[in-house]
Amino acid sequence: MRIVGGRHKGRTISGPHGHEVRPTSDRVRESVFNILEHRDWGESGLSVLTNAHVLDAFCGTGALGLEALSRGAYHTTFMDISRDSIDSCRTNVGMLNEYNAATILRGDCLKPVRPSEACNLVFLDPPYKERIAMSSLEALAANGWIANKGICVIETRANQPLETPSQFENLDQRKYGAARLNFLRYRHDPNQFLP
């Protein structure tokens, strides 16, 4: 695996051991970041990556969050419940010397702790077989992880329908082999999660 763009372009990062982690391929990652860089989804016409605070949820190796840092994001929080994934991510953050721009958090995306700051770019790549993409997205939103107008990129199985919660707007959708990439924008309603 390698970083495909930005200041770390061409640098290799370590891949997973075993079959627990399913990293997004270099080709798909390049397509995702081309879309993010060239669509007008950022504030004041800037790329959504410019100075972004990123959440890489179900981070695995951390490839998506590291790609974002390479391309101009300010900070990435890497979150995963798996100790092996967190160890792999920590190794890759160190290989690219990005410790000052990274927070590595072992945590459950279905029951996340509250963040110190909401993120305006969220990558969500949960295990396909568990079908927890939307429940994770809603839990992260309810706990303050997603900023108003934040862009969320959710990877699901290509044939898996995605029922978008009402507070999210569908922006785009792309299929790449067995994967479907869903691009959503969060519209925060302060009363949405009140009891």
PDB file of C-alpha atoms in Angstrom:
ATOM      1  CA  MET A   1       0.000   0.000   0.000  1.00  0.00           C
ATOM      2  CA  ARG A   2       1.134   3.538  -0.687  1.00  0.00           C
ATOM      3  CA  ILE A   3       0.033   7.144  -0.274  1.00  0.00           C
ATOM      4  CA  VAL A   4      -1.215   8.215  -3.692  1.00  0.00           C
ATOM      5  CA  GLY A   5      -1.135  12.019  -3.493  1.00  0.00           C
ATOM      6  CA  GLY A   6       0.110  15.083  -1.637  1.00  0.00           C
ATOM      7  CA  ARG A   7       3.340  15.620   0.265  1.00  0.00           C
ATOM      8  CA  HIS A   8       3.725  11.909   1.149  1.00  0.00           C
ATOM      9  CA  LYS A   9       2.958  10.709  -2.386  1.00  0.00           C
ATOM     10  CA  GLY A  10       4.602   7.378  -3.142  1.00  0.00           C
ATOM     11  CA  ARG A  11       5.454   6.581   0.498  1.00  0.00           C
ATOM     12  CA  THR A  12       4.558   3.031   1.442  1.00  0.00           C
ATOM     13  CA  ILE A  13       2.523   2.141   4.506  1.00  0.00           C
ATOM     14  CA  SER A  14       2.196  -1.264   6.082  1.00  0.00           C
ATOM     15  CA  GLY A  15      -0.771  -3.386   5.157  1.00  0.00           C
ATOM     16  CA  PRO A  16      -2.845  -5.612   7.412  1.00  0.00           C
ATOM     17  CA  HIS A  17      -2.026  -9.069   8.666  1.00  0.00           C
ATOM     18  CA  GLY A  18      -4.741 -11.685   8.246  1.00  0.00           C
ATOM     19  CA  HIS A  19      -8.234 -11.004   6.949  1.00  0.00           C
ATOM     20  CA  GLU A  20      -9.710  -8.840   9.710  1.00  0.00           C
ATOM     21  CA  VAL A  21      -8.812  -5.579   7.942  1.00  0.00           C
ATOM     22  CA  ARG A  22      -9.964  -4.810   4.382  1.00  0.00           C
ATOM     23  CA  PRO A  23      -8.037  -1.688   3.327  1.00  0.00           C
ATOM     24  CA  THR A  24      -9.368   0.590   0.620  1.00  0.00           C
ATOM     25  CA  SER A  25      -7.258  -0.026  -2.497  1.00  0.00           C
ATOM     26  CA  ASP A  26      -4.865   2.640  -3.778  1.00  0.00           C
ATOM     27  CA  ARG A  27      -6.990   3.070  -6.924  1.00  0.00           C
ATOM     28  CA  VAL A  28     -10.230   3.602  -5.004  1.00  0.00           C
ATOM     29  CA  ARG A  29      -8.516   5.915  -2.518  1.00  0.00           C
ATOM     30  CA  GLU A  30      -7.153   8.005  -5.395  1.00  0.00           C
ATOM     31  CA  SER A  31     -10.661   8.277  -6.876  1.00  0.00           C
ATOM     32  CA  VAL A  32     -12.162   9.290  -3.526  1.00  0.00           C
ATOM     33  CA  PHE A  33      -9.618  12.047  -2.991  1.00  0.00           C
ATOM     34  CA  ASN A  34      -9.927  13.324  -6.556  1.00  0.00           C
ATOM     35  CA  ILE A  35     -13.659  13.737  -5.937  1.00  0.00           C
ATOM     36  CA  LEU A  36     -13.083  15.477  -2.588  1.00  0.00           C
ATOM     37  CA  GLU A  37     -10.487  17.844  -4.043  1.00  0.00           C
ATOM     38  CA  HIS A  38     -12.453  18.861  -7.123  1.00  0.00           C
ATOM     39  CA  ARG A  39     -16.030  19.190  -5.915  1.00  0.00           C
ATOM     40  CA  ASP A  40     -17.281  22.478  -4.431  1.00  0.00           C
ATOM     41  CA  TRP A  41     -18.200  20.938  -1.074  1.00  0.00           C
ATOM     42  CA  GLY A  42     -15.753  22.968   1.047  1.00  0.00           C
ATOM     43  CA  GLU A  43     -16.265  26.355   2.664  1.00  0.00           C
ATOM     44  CA  SER A  44     -15.771  29.385   0.394  1.00  0.00           C
ATOM     45  CA  GLY A  45     -15.023  27.229  -2.620  1.00  0.00           C
ATOM     46  CA  LEU A  46     -11.935  25.628  -1.059  1.00  0.00           C
ATOM     47  CA  SER A  47     -11.243  21.917  -1.197  1.00  0.00           C
ATOM     48  CA  VAL A  48     -12.958  20.083   1.646  1.00  0.00           C
ATOM     49  CA  LEU A  49      -9.465  18.789   2.543  1.00  0.00           C
ATOM     50  CA  THR A  50      -7.933  22.224   3.165  1.00  0.00           C
ATOM     51  CA  ASN A  51      -7.220  22.462   6.912  1.00  0.00           C
ATOM     52  CA  ALA A  52      -9.813  19.751   7.556  1.00  0.00           C
ATOM     53  CA  HIS A  53     -10.298  18.078  10.906  1.00  0.00           C
ATOM     54  CA  VAL A  54     -10.779  14.444   9.851  1.00  0.00           C
ATOM     55  CA  LEU A  55     -12.207  11.362  11.526  1.00  0.00           C
ATOM     56  CA  ASP A  56     -11.032   8.032  10.092  1.00  0.00           C
ATOM     57  CA  ALA A  57     -13.554   5.672  11.733  1.00  0.00           C
ATOM     58  CA  PHE A  58     -12.911   1.916  11.550  1.00  0.00           C
ATOM     59  CA  CYS A  59      -9.463   3.152  10.547  1.00  0.00           C
ATOM     60  CA  GLY A  60      -7.704  -0.181  10.067  1.00  0.00           C
ATOM     61  CA  THR A  61      -4.266   0.771   8.736  1.00  0.00           C
ATOM     62  CA  GLY A  62      -5.138   4.490   8.785  1.00  0.00           C
ATOM     63  CA  ALA A  63      -4.693   4.810   5.014  1.00  0.00           C
ATOM     64  CA  LEU A  64      -7.650   7.173   4.464  1.00  0.00           C
ATOM     65  CA  GLY A  65      -6.758   9.510   7.311  1.00  0.00           C
ATOM     66  CA  LEU A  66      -3.086   9.546   6.323  1.00  0.00           C
ATOM     67  CA  GLU A  67      -4.008  10.289   2.723  1.00  0.00           C
ATOM     68  CA  ALA A  68      -6.061  13.242   3.999  1.00  0.00           C
ATOM     69  CA  LEU A  69      -3.086  14.550   6.016  1.00  0.00           C
ATOM     70  CA  SER A  70      -0.846  14.163   2.990  1.00  0.00           C
ATOM     71  CA  ARG A  71      -3.268  16.283   0.946  1.00  0.00           C
ATOM     72  CA  GLY A  72      -3.687  19.213   3.318  1.00  0.00           C
ATOM     73  CA  ALA A  73      -5.867  18.177   6.261  1.00  0.00           C
ATOM     74  CA  TYR A  74      -4.951  19.799   9.575  1.00  0.00           C
ATOM     75  CA  HIS A  75      -5.598  16.875  11.926  1.00  0.00           C
ATOM     76  CA  THR A  76      -6.898  13.308  11.787  1.00  0.00           C
ATOM     77  CA  THR A  77      -8.417  11.270  14.585  1.00  0.00           C
ATOM     78  CA  PHE A  78      -8.043   7.549  13.907  1.00  0.00           C
ATOM     79  CA  MET A  79     -10.634   5.367  15.665  1.00  0.00           C
ATOM     80  CA  ASP A  80     -10.969   1.595  15.759  1.00  0.00           C
ATOM     81  CA  ILE A  81     -12.027  -0.977  18.343  1.00  0.00           C
ATOM     82  CA  SER A  82      -9.414  -3.508  17.218  1.00  0.00           C
ATOM     83  CA  ARG A  83      -6.085  -3.433  19.052  1.00  0.00           C
ATOM     84  CA  ASP A  84      -4.327  -4.878  15.972  1.00  0.00           C
ATOM     85  CA  SER A  85      -5.762  -2.123  13.768  1.00  0.00           C
ATOM     86  CA  ILE A  86      -4.733   0.571  16.236  1.00  0.00           C
ATOM     87  CA  ASP A  87      -1.200  -0.880  16.393  1.00  0.00           C
ATOM     88  CA  SER A  88      -1.010  -0.961  12.573  1.00  0.00           C
ATOM     89  CA  CYS A  89      -2.314   2.599  12.335  1.00  0.00           C
ATOM     90  CA  ARG A  90       0.153   3.820  14.969  1.00  0.00           C
ATOM     91  CA  THR A  91       3.029   2.238  13.013  1.00  0.00           C
ATOM     92  CA  ASN A  92       1.925   3.993   9.804  1.00  0.00           C
ATOM     93  CA  VAL A  93       1.476   7.365  11.524  1.00  0.00           C
ATOM     94  CA  GLY A  94       5.041   6.991  12.824  1.00  0.00           C
ATOM     95  CA  MET A  95       6.423   5.961   9.428  1.00  0.00           C
ATOM     96  CA  LEU A  96       5.099   9.220   7.964  1.00  0.00           C
ATOM     97  CA  ASN A  97       6.100  11.248  11.041  1.00  0.00           C
ATOM     98  CA  GLU A  98       2.548  12.561  11.479  1.00  0.00           C
ATOM     99  CA  TYR A  99       2.253  12.199  15.268  1.00  0.00           C
ATOM    100  CA  ASN A 100       1.717  15.958  15.753  1.00  0.00           C
ATOM    101  CA  ALA A 101      -1.299  15.900  13.416  1.00  0.00           C
ATOM    102  CA  ALA A 102      -2.837  12.656  14.660  1.00  0.00           C
ATOM    103  CA  THR A 103      -4.901  11.349  17.550  1.00  0.00           C
ATOM    104  CA  ILE A 104      -5.148   7.565  17.760  1.00  0.00           C
ATOM    105  CA  LEU A 105      -8.154   6.384  19.713  1.00  0.00           C
ATOM    106  CA  ARG A 106      -9.139   2.828  20.525  1.00  0.00           C
ATOM    107  CA  GLY A 107     -12.910   3.114  20.670  1.00  0.00           C
ATOM    108  CA  ASP A 108     -16.245   1.782  19.490  1.00  0.00           C
ATOM    109  CA  CYS A 109     -17.837   3.771  16.657  1.00  0.00           C
ATOM    110  CA  LEU A 110     -21.246   2.493  17.787  1.00  0.00           C
ATOM    111  CA  LYS A 111     -20.666   3.912  21.297  1.00  0.00           C
ATOM    112  CA  PRO A 112     -18.148   6.707  20.761  1.00  0.00           C
ATOM    113  CA  VAL A 113     -16.843   9.000  23.450  1.00  0.00           C
ATOM    114  CA  ARG A 114     -17.459  12.708  22.938  1.00  0.00           C
ATOM    115  CA  PRO A 115     -14.761  14.491  20.905  1.00  0.00           C
ATOM    116  CA  SER A 116     -12.902  17.667  21.795  1.00  0.00           C
ATOM    117  CA  GLU A 117     -13.817  19.027  18.353  1.00  0.00           C
ATOM    118  CA  ALA A 118     -16.290  18.057  15.626  1.00  0.00           C
ATOM    119  CA  CYS A 119     -14.837  16.828  12.333  1.00  0.00           C
ATOM    120  CA  ASN A 120     -15.737  18.326   8.968  1.00  0.00           C
ATOM    121  CA  LEU A 121     -14.577  15.259   7.007  1.00  0.00           C
ATOM    122  CA  VAL A 122     -15.475  11.733   8.117  1.00  0.00           C
ATOM    123  CA  PHE A 123     -14.390   8.438   6.568  1.00  0.00           C
ATOM    124  CA  LEU A 124     -16.425   5.427   7.627  1.00  0.00           C
ATOM    125  CA  ASP A 125     -15.315   2.011   6.402  1.00  0.00           C
ATOM    126  CA  PRO A 126     -16.956  -0.600   8.671  1.00  0.00           C
ATOM    127  CA  PRO A 127     -16.781  -4.358   8.117  1.00  0.00           C
ATOM    128  CA  TYR A 128     -19.150  -5.196   5.250  1.00  0.00           C
ATOM    129  CA  LYS A 129     -20.609  -8.278   6.924  1.00  0.00           C
ATOM    130  CA  GLU A 130     -21.789  -6.413  10.024  1.00  0.00           C
ATOM    131  CA  ARG A 131     -23.985  -3.867   8.187  1.00  0.00           C
ATOM    132  CA  ILE A 132     -23.389  -1.181  10.788  1.00  0.00           C
ATOM    133  CA  ALA A 133     -22.576   1.789   8.549  1.00  0.00           C
ATOM    134  CA  MET A 134     -25.721   3.803   9.246  1.00  0.00           C
ATOM    135  CA  SER A 135     -25.967   2.967  12.943  1.00  0.00           C
ATOM    136  CA  SER A 136     -22.310   4.001  13.351  1.00  0.00           C
ATOM    137  CA  LEU A 137     -22.856   7.210  11.400  1.00  0.00           C
ATOM    138  CA  GLU A 138     -25.863   8.129  13.549  1.00  0.00           C
ATOM    139  CA  ALA A 139     -23.968   7.336  16.772  1.00  0.00           C
ATOM    140  CA  LEU A 140     -21.043   9.518  15.705  1.00  0.00           C
ATOM    141  CA  ALA A 141     -23.403  12.379  14.787  1.00  0.00           C
ATOM    142  CA  ALA A 142     -25.342  12.057  18.069  1.00  0.00           C
ATOM    143  CA  ASN A 143     -22.108  12.271  20.064  1.00  0.00           C
ATOM    144  CA  GLY A 144     -20.820  15.392  18.303  1.00  0.00           C
ATOM    145  CA  TRP A 145     -18.183  13.907  16.000  1.00  0.00           C
ATOM    146  CA  ILE A 146     -19.593  15.398  12.777  1.00  0.00           C
ATOM    147  CA  ALA A 147     -19.622  19.165  12.209  1.00  0.00           C
ATOM    148  CA  ASN A 148     -22.580  20.884  10.591  1.00  0.00           C
ATOM    149  CA  LYS A 149     -22.164  20.610   6.796  1.00  0.00           C
ATOM    150  CA  GLY A 150     -19.466  17.994   7.353  1.00  0.00           C
ATOM    151  CA  ILE A 151     -18.760  15.626   4.455  1.00  0.00           C
ATOM    152  CA  CYS A 152     -18.990  11.902   5.174  1.00  0.00           C
ATOM    153  CA  VAL A 153     -17.559   9.200   2.907  1.00  0.00           C
ATOM    154  CA  ILE A 154     -19.043   5.780   3.664  1.00  0.00           C
ATOM    155  CA  GLU A 155     -17.782   2.588   2.064  1.00  0.00           C
ATOM    156  CA  THR A 156     -20.252  -0.299   1.800  1.00  0.00           C
ATOM    157  CA  ARG A 157     -20.607  -3.429  -0.262  1.00  0.00           C
ATOM    158  CA  ALA A 158     -21.697  -2.487  -3.807  1.00  0.00           C
ATOM    159  CA  ASN A 159     -24.981  -4.398  -3.556  1.00  0.00           C
ATOM    160  CA  GLN A 160     -25.784  -3.175  -0.043  1.00  0.00           C
ATOM    161  CA  PRO A 161     -28.533  -0.530  -0.043  1.00  0.00           C
ATOM    162  CA  LEU A 162     -27.835   2.533   2.089  1.00  0.00           C
ATOM    163  CA  GLU A 163     -30.808   4.056   3.873  1.00  0.00           C
ATOM    164  CA  THR A 164     -29.623   7.585   4.478  1.00  0.00           C
ATOM    165  CA  PRO A 165     -30.823   9.150   7.754  1.00  0.00           C
ATOM    166  CA  SER A 166     -32.891  12.315   7.340  1.00  0.00           C
ATOM    167  CA  GLN A 167     -30.154  14.618   8.659  1.00  0.00           C
ATOM    168  CA  PHE A 168     -27.819  13.576   5.821  1.00  0.00           C
ATOM    169  CA  GLU A 169     -27.953  14.736   2.203  1.00  0.00           C
ATOM    170  CA  ASN A 170     -26.786  12.423  -0.592  1.00  0.00           C
ATOM    171  CA  LEU A 171     -24.140  14.206  -2.674  1.00  0.00           C
ATOM    172  CA  ASP A 172     -22.714  11.435  -4.836  1.00  0.00           C
ATOM    173  CA  GLN A 173     -22.319   7.679  -5.090  1.00  0.00           C
ATOM    174  CA  ARG A 174     -19.749   5.605  -6.972  1.00  0.00           C
ATOM    175  CA  LYS A 175     -19.196   1.874  -7.469  1.00  0.00           C
ATOM    176  CA  TYR A 176     -15.711   0.382  -7.621  1.00  0.00           C
ATOM    177  CA  GLY A 177     -15.792  -3.393  -8.017  1.00  0.00           C
ATOM    178  CA  ALA A 178     -17.264  -4.878  -4.831  1.00  0.00           C
ATOM    179  CA  ALA A 179     -17.381  -1.490  -3.084  1.00  0.00           C
ATOM    180  CA  ARG A 180     -19.781   1.438  -3.141  1.00  0.00           C
ATOM    181  CA  LEU A 181     -18.616   4.874  -2.006  1.00  0.00           C
ATOM    182  CA  ASN A 182     -21.370   7.109  -0.641  1.00  0.00           C
ATOM    183  CA  PHE A 183     -20.719  10.841  -0.214  1.00  0.00           C
ATOM    184  CA  LEU A 184     -23.061  12.556   2.239  1.00  0.00           C
ATOM    185  CA  ARG A 185     -23.368  16.001   3.843  1.00  0.00           C
ATOM    186  CA  TYR A 186     -24.505  16.315   7.461  1.00  0.00           C
ATOM    187  CA  ARG A 187     -27.145  18.895   8.326  1.00  0.00           C
ATOM    188  CA  HIS A 188     -27.049  19.369  12.090  1.00  0.00           C
ATOM    189  CA  ASP A 189     -30.401  19.892  13.787  1.00  0.00           C
ATOM    190  CA  PRO A 190     -29.758  20.802  17.446  1.00  0.00           C
ATOM    191  CA  ASN A 191     -33.056  19.181  18.437  1.00  0.00           C
ATOM    192  CA  GLN A 192     -32.433  15.953  16.500  1.00  0.00           C
ATOM    193  CA  PHE A 193     -31.006  13.936  19.372  1.00  0.00           C
ATOM    194  CA  LEU A 194     -32.926  15.402  22.324  1.00  0.00           C
ATOM    195  CA  PRO A 195     -34.955  12.823  24.311  1.00  0.00           C
TER     196      PRO A 195
END
